[in-house]
CSV table of C-alpha atoms and ligand atoms in Angstrom, one decimal:
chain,number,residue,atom,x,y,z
G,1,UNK,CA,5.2,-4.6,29.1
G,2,UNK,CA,5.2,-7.0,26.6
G,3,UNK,CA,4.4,-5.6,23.5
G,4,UNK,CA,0.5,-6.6,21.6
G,5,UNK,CA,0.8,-4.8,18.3
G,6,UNK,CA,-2.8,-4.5,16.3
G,7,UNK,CA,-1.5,-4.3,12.5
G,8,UNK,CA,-4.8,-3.2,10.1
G,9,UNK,CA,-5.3,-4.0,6.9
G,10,UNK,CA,-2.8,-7.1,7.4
G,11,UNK,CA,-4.7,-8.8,4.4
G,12,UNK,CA,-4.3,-6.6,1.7
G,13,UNK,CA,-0.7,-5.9,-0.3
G,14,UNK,CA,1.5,-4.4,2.0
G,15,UNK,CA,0.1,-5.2,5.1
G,16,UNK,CA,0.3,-8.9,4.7
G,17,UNK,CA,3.8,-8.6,3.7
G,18,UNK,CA,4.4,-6.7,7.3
G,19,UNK,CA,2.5,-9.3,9.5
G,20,UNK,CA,4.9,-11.8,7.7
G,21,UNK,CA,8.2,-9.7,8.9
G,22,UNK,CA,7.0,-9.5,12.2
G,23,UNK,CA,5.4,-12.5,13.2
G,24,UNK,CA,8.5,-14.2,12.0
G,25,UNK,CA,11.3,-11.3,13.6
G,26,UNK,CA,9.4,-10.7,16.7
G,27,UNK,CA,8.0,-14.1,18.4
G,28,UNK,CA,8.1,-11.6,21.4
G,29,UNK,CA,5.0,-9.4,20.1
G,30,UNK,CA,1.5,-10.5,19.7
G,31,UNK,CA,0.8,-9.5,16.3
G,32,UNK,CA,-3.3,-8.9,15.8
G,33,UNK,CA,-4.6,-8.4,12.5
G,34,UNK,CA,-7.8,-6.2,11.9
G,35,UNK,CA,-9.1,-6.5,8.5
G,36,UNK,CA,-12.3,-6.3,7.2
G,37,UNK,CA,-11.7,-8.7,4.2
G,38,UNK,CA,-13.0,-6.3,1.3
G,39,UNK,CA,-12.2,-7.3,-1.9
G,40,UNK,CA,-8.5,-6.5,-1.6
G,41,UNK,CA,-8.1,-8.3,1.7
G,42,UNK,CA,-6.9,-12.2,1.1
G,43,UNK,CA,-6.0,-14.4,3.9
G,44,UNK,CA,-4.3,-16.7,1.4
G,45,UNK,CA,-1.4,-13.6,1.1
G,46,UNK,CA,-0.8,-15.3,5.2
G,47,UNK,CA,-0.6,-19.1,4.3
G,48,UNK,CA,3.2,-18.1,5.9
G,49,UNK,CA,2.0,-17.1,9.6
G,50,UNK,CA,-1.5,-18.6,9.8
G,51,UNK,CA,-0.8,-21.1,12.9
G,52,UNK,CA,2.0,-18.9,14.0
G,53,UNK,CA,1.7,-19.1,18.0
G,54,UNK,CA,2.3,-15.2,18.3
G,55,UNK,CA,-0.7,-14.5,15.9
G,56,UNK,CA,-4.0,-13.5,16.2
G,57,UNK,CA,-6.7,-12.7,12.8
G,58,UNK,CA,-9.8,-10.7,13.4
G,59,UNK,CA,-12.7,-9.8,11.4
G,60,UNK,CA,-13.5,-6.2,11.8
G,61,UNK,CA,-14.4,-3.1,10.2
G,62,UNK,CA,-12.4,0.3,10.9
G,63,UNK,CA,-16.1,2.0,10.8
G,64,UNK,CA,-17.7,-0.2,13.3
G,65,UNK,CA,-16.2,1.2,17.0
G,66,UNK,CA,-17.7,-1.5,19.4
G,67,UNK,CA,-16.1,-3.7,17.6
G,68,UNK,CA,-12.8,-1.5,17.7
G,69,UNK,CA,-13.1,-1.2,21.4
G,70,UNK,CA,-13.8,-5.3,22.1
G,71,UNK,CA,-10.3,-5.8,19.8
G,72,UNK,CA,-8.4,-3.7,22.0
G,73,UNK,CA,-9.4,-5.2,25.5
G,74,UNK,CA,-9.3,-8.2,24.3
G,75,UNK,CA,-5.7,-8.3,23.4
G,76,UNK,CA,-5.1,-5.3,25.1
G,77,UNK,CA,-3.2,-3.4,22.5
G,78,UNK,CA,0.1,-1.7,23.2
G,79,UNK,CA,0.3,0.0,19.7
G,80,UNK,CA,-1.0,0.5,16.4
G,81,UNK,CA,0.4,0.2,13.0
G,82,UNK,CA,-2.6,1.6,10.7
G,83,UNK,CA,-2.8,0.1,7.2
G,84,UNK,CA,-6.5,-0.4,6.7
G,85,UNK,CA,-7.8,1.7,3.4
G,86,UNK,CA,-9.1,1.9,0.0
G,87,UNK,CA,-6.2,2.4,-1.8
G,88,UNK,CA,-7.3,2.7,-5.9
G,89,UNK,CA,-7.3,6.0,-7.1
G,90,UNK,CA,-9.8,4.6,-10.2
G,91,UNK,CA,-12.3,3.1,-7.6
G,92,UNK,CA,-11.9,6.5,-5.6
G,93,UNK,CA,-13.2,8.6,-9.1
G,94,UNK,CA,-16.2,6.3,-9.3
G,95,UNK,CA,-17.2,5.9,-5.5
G,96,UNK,CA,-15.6,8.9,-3.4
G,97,UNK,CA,-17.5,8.8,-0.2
G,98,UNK,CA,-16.2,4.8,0.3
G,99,UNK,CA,-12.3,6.4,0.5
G,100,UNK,CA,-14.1,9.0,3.3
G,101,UNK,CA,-15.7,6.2,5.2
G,102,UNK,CA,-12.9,4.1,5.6
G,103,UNK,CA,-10.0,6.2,5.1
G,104,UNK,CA,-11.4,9.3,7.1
G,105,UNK,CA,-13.7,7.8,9.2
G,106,UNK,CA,-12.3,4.7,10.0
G,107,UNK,CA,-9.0,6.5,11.1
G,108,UNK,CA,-10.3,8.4,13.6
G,109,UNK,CA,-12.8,5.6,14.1
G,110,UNK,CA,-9.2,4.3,15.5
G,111,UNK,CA,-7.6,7.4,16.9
G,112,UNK,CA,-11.0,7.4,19.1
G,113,UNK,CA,-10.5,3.8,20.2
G,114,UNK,CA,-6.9,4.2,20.5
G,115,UNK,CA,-7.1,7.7,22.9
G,116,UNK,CA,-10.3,6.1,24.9
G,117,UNK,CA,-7.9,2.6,25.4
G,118,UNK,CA,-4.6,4.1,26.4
G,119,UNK,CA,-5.9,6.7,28.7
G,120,UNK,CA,-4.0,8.3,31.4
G,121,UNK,CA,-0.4,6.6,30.1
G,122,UNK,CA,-0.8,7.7,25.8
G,123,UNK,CA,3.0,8.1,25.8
G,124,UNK,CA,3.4,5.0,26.5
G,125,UNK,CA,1.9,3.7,23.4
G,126,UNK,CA,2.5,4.2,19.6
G,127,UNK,CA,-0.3,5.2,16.5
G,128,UNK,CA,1.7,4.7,13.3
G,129,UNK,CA,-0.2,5.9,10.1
G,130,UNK,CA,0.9,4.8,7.1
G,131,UNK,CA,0.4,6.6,4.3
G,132,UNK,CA,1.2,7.8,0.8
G,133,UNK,CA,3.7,10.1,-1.6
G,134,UNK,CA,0.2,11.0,-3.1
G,135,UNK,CA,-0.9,13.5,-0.5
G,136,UNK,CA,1.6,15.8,-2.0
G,137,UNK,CA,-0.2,16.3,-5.0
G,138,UNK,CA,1.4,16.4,-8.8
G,139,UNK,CA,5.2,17.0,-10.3
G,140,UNK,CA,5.8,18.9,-13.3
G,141,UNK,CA,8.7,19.6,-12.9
G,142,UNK,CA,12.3,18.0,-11.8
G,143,UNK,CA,11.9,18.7,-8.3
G,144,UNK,CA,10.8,15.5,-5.0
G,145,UNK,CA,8.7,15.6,-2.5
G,146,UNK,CA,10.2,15.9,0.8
G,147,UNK,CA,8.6,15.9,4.4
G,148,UNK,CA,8.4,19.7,4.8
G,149,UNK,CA,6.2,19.7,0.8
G,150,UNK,CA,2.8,21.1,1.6
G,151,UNK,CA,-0.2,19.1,1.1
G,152,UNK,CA,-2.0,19.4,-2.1
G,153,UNK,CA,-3.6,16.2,-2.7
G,154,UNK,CA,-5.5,16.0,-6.2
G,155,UNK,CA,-7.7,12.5,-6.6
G,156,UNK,CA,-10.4,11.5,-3.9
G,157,UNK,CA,-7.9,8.6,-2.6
G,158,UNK,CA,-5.1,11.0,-2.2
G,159,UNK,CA,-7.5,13.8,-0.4
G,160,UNK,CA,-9.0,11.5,1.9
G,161,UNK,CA,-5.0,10.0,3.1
G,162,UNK,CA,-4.6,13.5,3.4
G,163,UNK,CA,-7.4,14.2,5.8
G,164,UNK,CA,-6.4,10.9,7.4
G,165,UNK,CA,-3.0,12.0,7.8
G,166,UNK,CA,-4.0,15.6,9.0
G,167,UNK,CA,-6.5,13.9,11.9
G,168,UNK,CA,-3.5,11.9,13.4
G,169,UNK,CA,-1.3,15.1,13.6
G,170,UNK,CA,-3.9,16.9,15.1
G,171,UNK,CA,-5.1,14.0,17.6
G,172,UNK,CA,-0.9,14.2,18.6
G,173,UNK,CA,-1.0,18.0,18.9
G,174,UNK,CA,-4.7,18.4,20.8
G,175,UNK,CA,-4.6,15.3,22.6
G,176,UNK,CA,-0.8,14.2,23.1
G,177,UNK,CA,-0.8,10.9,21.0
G,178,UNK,CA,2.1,9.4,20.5
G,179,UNK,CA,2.0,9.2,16.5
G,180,UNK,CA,4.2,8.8,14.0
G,181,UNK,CA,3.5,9.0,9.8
G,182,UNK,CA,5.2,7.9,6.9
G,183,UNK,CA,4.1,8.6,2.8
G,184,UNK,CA,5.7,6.3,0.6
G,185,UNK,CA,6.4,6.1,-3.2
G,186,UNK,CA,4.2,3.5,-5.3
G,187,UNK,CA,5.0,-0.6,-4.0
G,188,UNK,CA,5.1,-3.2,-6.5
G,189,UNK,CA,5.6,-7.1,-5.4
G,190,UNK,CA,3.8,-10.3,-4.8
G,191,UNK,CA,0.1,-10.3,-3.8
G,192,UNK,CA,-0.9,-7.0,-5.9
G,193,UNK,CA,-4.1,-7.2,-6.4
G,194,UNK,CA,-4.6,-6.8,-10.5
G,195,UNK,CA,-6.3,-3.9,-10.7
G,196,UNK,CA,-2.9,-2.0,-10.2
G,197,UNK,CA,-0.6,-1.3,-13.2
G,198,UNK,CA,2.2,-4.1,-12.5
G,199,UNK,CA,-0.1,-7.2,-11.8
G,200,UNK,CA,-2.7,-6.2,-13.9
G,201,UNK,CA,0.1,-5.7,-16.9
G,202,UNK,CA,1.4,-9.2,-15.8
G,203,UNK,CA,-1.9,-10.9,-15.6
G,204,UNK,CA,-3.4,-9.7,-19.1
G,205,UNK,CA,0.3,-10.3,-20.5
G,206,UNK,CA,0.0,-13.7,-19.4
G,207,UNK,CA,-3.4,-13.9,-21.0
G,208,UNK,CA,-2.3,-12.3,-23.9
G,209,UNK,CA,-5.0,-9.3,-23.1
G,210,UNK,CA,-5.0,-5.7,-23.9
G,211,UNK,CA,-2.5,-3.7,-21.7
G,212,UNK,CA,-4.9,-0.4,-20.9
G,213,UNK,CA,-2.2,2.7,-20.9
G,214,UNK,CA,-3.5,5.9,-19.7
G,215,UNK,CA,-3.1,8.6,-22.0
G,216,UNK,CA,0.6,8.7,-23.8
G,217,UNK,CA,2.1,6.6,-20.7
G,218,UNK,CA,4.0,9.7,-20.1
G,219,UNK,CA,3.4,9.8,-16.2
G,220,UNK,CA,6.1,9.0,-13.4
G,221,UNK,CA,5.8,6.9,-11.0
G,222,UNK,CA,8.8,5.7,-7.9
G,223,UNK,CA,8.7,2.4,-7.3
G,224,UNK,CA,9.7,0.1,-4.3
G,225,UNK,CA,9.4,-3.7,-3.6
G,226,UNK,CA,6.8,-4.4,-1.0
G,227,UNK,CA,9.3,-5.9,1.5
G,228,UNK,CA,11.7,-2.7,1.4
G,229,UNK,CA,8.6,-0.7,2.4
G,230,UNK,CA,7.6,-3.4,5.1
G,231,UNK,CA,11.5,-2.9,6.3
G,232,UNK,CA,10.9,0.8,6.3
G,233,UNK,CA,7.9,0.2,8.2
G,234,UNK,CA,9.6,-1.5,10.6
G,235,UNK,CA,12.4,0.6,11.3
G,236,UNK,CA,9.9,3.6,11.5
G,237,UNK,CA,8.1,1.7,14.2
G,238,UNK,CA,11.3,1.1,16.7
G,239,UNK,CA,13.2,4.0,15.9
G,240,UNK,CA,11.3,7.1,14.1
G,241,UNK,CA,10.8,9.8,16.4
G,242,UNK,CA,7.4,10.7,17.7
G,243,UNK,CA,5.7,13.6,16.0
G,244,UNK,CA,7.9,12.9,12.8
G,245,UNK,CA,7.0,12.0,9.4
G,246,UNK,CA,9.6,9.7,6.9
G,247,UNK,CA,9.0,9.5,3.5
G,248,UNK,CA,9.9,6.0,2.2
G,249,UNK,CA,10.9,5.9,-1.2
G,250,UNK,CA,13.1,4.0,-4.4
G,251,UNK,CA,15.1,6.0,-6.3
G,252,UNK,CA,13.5,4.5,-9.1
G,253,UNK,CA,11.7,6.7,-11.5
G,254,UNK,CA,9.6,5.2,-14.2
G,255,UNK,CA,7.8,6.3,-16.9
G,256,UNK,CA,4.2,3.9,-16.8
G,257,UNK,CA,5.3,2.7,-20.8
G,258,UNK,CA,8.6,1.8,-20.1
G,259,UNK,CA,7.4,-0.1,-17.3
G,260,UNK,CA,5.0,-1.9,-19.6
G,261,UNK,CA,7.9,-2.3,-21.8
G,262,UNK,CA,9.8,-4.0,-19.5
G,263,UNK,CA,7.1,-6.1,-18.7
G,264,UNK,CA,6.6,-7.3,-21.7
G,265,UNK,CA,10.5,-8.1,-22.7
G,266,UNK,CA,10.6,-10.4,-19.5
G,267,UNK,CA,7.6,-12.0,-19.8
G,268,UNK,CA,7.8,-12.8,-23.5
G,269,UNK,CA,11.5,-14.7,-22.6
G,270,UNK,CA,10.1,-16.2,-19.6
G,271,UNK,CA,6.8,-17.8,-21.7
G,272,UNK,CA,8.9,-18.4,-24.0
G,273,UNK,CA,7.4,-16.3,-26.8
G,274,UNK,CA,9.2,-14.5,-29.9
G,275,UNK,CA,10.4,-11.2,-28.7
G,276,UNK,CA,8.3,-8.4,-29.4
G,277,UNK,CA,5.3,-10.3,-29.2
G,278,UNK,CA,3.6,-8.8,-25.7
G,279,UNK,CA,4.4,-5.3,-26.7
G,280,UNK,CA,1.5,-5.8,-29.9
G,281,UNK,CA,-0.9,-6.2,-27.1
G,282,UNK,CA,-0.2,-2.4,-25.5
G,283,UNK,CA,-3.1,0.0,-26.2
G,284,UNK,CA,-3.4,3.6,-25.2
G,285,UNK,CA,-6.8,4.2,-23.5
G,286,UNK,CA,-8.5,7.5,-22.0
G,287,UNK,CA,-6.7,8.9,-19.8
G,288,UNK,CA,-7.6,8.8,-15.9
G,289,UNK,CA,-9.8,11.9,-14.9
G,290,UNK,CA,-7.3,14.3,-13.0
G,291,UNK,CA,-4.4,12.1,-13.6
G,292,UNK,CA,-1.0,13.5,-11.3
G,293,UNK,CA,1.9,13.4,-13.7
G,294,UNK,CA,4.9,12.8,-11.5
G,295,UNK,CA,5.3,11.3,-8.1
G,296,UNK,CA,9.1,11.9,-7.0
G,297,UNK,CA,10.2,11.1,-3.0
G,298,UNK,CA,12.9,12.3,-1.4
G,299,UNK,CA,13.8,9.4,0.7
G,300,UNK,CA,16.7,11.1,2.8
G,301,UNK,CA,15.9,11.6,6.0
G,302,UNK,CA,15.2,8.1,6.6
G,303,UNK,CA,18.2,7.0,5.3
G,304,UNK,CA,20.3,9.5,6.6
G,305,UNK,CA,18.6,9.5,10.3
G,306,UNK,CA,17.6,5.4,10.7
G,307,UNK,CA,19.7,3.7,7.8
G,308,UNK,CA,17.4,2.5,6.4
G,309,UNK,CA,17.6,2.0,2.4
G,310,UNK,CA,15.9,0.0,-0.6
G,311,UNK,CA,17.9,-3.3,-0.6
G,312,UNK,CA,16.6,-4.7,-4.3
G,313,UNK,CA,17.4,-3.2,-7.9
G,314,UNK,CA,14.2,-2.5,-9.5
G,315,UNK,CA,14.7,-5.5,-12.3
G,316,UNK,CA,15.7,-8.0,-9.9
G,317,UNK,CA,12.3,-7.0,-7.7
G,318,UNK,CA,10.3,-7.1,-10.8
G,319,UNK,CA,11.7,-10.4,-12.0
G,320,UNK,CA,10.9,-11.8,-8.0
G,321,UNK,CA,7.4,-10.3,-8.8
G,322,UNK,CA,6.3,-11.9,-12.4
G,323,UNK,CA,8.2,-15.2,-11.2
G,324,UNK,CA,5.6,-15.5,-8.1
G,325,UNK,CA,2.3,-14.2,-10.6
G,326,UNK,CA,4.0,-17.0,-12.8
G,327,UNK,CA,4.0,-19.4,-9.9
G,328,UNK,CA,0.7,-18.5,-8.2
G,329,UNK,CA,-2.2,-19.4,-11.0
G,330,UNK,CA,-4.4,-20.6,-8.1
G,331,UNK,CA,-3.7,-17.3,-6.2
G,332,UNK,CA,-4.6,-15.1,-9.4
G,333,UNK,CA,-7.5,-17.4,-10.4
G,334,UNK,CA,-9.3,-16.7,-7.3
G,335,UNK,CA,-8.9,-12.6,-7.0
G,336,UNK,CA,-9.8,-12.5,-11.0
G,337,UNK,CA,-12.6,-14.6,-10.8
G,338,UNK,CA,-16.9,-12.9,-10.1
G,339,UNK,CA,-16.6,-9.1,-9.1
G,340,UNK,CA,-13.2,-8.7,-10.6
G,341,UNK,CA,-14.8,-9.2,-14.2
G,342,UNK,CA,-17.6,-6.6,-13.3
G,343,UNK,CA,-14.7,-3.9,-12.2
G,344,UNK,CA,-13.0,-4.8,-15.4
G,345,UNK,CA,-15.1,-4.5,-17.8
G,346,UNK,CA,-17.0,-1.6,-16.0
G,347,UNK,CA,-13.4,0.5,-15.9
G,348,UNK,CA,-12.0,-0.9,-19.1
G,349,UNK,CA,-14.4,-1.6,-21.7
G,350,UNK,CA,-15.3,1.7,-24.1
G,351,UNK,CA,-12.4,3.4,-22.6
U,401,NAD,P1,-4.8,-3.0,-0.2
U,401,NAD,O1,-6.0,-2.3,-0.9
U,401,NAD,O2,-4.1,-4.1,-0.9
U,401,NAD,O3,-5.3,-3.5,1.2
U,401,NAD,C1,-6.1,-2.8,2.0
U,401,NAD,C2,-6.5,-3.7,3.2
U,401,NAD,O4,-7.4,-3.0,4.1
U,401,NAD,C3,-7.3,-4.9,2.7
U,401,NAD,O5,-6.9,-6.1,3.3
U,401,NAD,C4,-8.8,-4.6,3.1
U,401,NAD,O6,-9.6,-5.7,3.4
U,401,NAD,C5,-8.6,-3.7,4.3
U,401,NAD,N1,-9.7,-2.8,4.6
U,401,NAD,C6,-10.2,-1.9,3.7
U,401,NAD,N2,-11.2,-1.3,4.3
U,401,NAD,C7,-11.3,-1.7,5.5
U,401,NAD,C8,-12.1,-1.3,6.6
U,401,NAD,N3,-13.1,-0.4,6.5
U,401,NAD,N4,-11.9,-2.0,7.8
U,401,NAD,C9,-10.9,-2.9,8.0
U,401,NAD,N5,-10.1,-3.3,6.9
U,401,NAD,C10,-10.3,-2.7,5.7
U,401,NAD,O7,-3.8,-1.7,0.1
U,401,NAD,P2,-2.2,-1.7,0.2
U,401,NAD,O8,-1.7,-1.4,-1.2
U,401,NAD,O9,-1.7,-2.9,0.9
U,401,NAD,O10,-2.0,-0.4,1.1
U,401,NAD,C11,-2.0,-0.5,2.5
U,401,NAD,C12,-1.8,0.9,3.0
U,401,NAD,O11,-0.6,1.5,2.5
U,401,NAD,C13,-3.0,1.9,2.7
U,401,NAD,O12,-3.2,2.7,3.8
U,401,NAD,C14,-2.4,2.7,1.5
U,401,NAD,O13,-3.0,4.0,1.5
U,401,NAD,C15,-0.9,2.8,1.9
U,401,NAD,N6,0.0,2.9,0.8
U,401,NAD,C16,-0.1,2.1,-0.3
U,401,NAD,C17,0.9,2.2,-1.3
U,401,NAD,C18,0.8,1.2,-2.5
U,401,NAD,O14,1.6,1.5,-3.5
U,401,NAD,N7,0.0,0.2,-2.5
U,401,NAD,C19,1.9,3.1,-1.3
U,401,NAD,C20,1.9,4.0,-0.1
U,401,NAD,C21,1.0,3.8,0.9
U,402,TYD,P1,-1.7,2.6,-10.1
U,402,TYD,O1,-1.0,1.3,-10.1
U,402,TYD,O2,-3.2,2.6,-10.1
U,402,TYD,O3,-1.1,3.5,-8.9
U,402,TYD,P2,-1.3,5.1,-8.6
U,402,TYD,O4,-2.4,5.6,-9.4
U,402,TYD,O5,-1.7,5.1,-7.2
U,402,TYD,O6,0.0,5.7,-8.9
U,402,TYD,O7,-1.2,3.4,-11.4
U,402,TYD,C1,0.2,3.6,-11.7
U,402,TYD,C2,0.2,4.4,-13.0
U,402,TYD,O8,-0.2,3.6,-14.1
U,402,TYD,C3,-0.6,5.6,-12.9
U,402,TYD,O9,0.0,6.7,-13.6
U,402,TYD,C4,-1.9,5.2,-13.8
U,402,TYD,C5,-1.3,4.2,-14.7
U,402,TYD,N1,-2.2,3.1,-15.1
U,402,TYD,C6,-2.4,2.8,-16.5
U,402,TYD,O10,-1.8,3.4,-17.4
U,402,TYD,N2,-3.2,1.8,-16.8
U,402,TYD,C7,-3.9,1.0,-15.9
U,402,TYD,O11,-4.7,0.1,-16.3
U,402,TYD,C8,-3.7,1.4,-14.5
U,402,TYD,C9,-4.4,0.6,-13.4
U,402,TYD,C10,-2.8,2.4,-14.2
């Protein structure tokens, strides 16, 4: 059977970098992309793939299940890679109940489709969730999370991934799914949206703008480039076992004011500005409400059992990134421009 893989969320970050590796690996797979275009979804991130022959964009909501059901007999879906979320942990403090209509009930908004769709032959056909390190909860210590880590998430994002996650499981344990999840470390790369802490450093460094640090910048983050997650992703996909979870991770540890550091250094030789300069515009703000201190993965199992492994050094991945923000003015002028203002200065202003 010839494989018709719906990919959601294919406009935002990551998801648009996966359409990308598979409409271009697998010209045997339909590739259909279900994204409702929120604020984070961008359908100039897939200039690449837009008239690609094995490619198919549709406008739909995760919440909305007639239209779930018409998407899947239309292109009669063989398998599911789930990206589709809210995935800001400041937007999830103001407005909670958004992360549990799409992330919570938009999944099973899916699952439901999914089940109803593949009845009679569900082992036939694959539910990937992907999901995040954040579901673990906070480090304060020296330890990683690994797959076996119990759940303890501790912002409304991360609590309603973690429902998310727990609702596949259990529609694979009640109901036989097929499913497989994976919880990866923090992804940095081109077509961020700003309001994350690389672009939005980048962007306001370019601007010469205040870099907002939460707190003393003490807290850790892991970071990957984008296209080593969408690698993970698809290795997951054509060889993780069902019923099995991968974390997907760097090996790169960061402290958030060394990052900004870093930032800064690069951009100020790449603009061509006296050394030093960017660093003047770092200011310590309030810190996040409930901020997690340490995210750590333990990315072994998918390296030992599929071989798969971060291909990029963090510097040369970060020199890719501010080299395409660089390159990309039109890109950045049309995210930043109308509501972005109103989330910025709502968030950032009196902080
Ligand atoms: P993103 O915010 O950039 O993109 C999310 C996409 O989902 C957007 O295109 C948006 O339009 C779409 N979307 C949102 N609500 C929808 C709805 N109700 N129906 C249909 N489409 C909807 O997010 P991202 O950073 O690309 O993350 C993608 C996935 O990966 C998320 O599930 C996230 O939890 C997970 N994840 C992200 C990271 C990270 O560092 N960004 C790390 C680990 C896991
Ligand atoms: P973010 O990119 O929002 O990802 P997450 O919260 O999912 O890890 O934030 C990364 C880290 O940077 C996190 O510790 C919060 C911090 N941060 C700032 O210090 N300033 C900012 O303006 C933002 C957006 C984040």
């Amino acid at each position: 059977m010839k494989k018709s893989i719906l990919i959601t969320g294919g406009a935002g970050f990551i998801g648009s970098h996966l359409i990308q590796l598979f409409v271009q690996k697998y010209p045997q797979y339909k590739i259909i992309n279900l994204d409702a275009l929120t604020y984070a979804g961008n359908l100039e991130n897939l200039k690449a793939v837009e008239g690609a022959s094995n490619y198919v964009f549709e406008k739909a909501d995760i919440q909305d299940a007639n239209a779930l059901s018409a998407i899947f007999e239309k292109h009669q879906i063989t398998d599911v890679i789930h990206l589709a979320a809210e995935s800001h942990v400041d937007r999830s403090i103001t407005d909670p109940l958004a992360f549990v209509k799409t992330n919570v009930f938009g999944t099973v908004n899916l699952l439901n489709t999914a089940k109803e769709y593949w009845k009679g032959n569900l082992s036939d056909h694959l539910f990937y969730h992907v999901s995040t390190d954040e579901v673990y909860g906070s480090l304060d210590d020296d330890s990683f999370f690994l797959e076996t880590t119990a759940y303890d998430p501790q912002s409304p994002y991360s609590a309603s991934k973690a429902a998310s996650d727990h609702f596949v499981r259990a529609y694979a344990n009640t109901y036989k799914m097929k499913t497989v999840v994976s919880n990866c470390s923090n992804n940095y790369g081109p077509n961020h949206f700003p309001e994350k802490l690389i672009p939005l450093c980048i962007n306001n460094i370019k601007n010469s703008k205040p870099l907002p640090v939460y707190g003393k910048g003490e807290n850790v983050r892991d970071w990957l480039f984008v296209k080593d997650h969408a690698r993970a992703i698809d290795t997951v996909f054509h060889n993780g076992k069902p019923g099995e979870t991968y974390n997907i991770g760097g090996f790169n540890e960061w402290k958030n004011i060394d990052i900004v550091k870093l930032l800064c250094a690069k951009m100020d030789q790449k603009l061509g500005r006296e050394a030093g300069t960017s660093e003047k515009l770092i200011t310590y703000v309030q810190d996040r409400a409930g901020h997690d201190h340490r995210y750590a993965i333990d990315a072994t199992k998918i390296q030992k059992e599929l071989g798969w492994e971060p291909s990029l050094q963090f510097e040369e991945g970060i020199e890719i990134t501010i080299d395409w923000y660089l390159n990309n003015q039109e890109w950045l002028d049309h995210v930043t421009s109308g509501a972005y203002q109103d989330y910025y200065s709502q968030l950032y202003e009196n902080r």
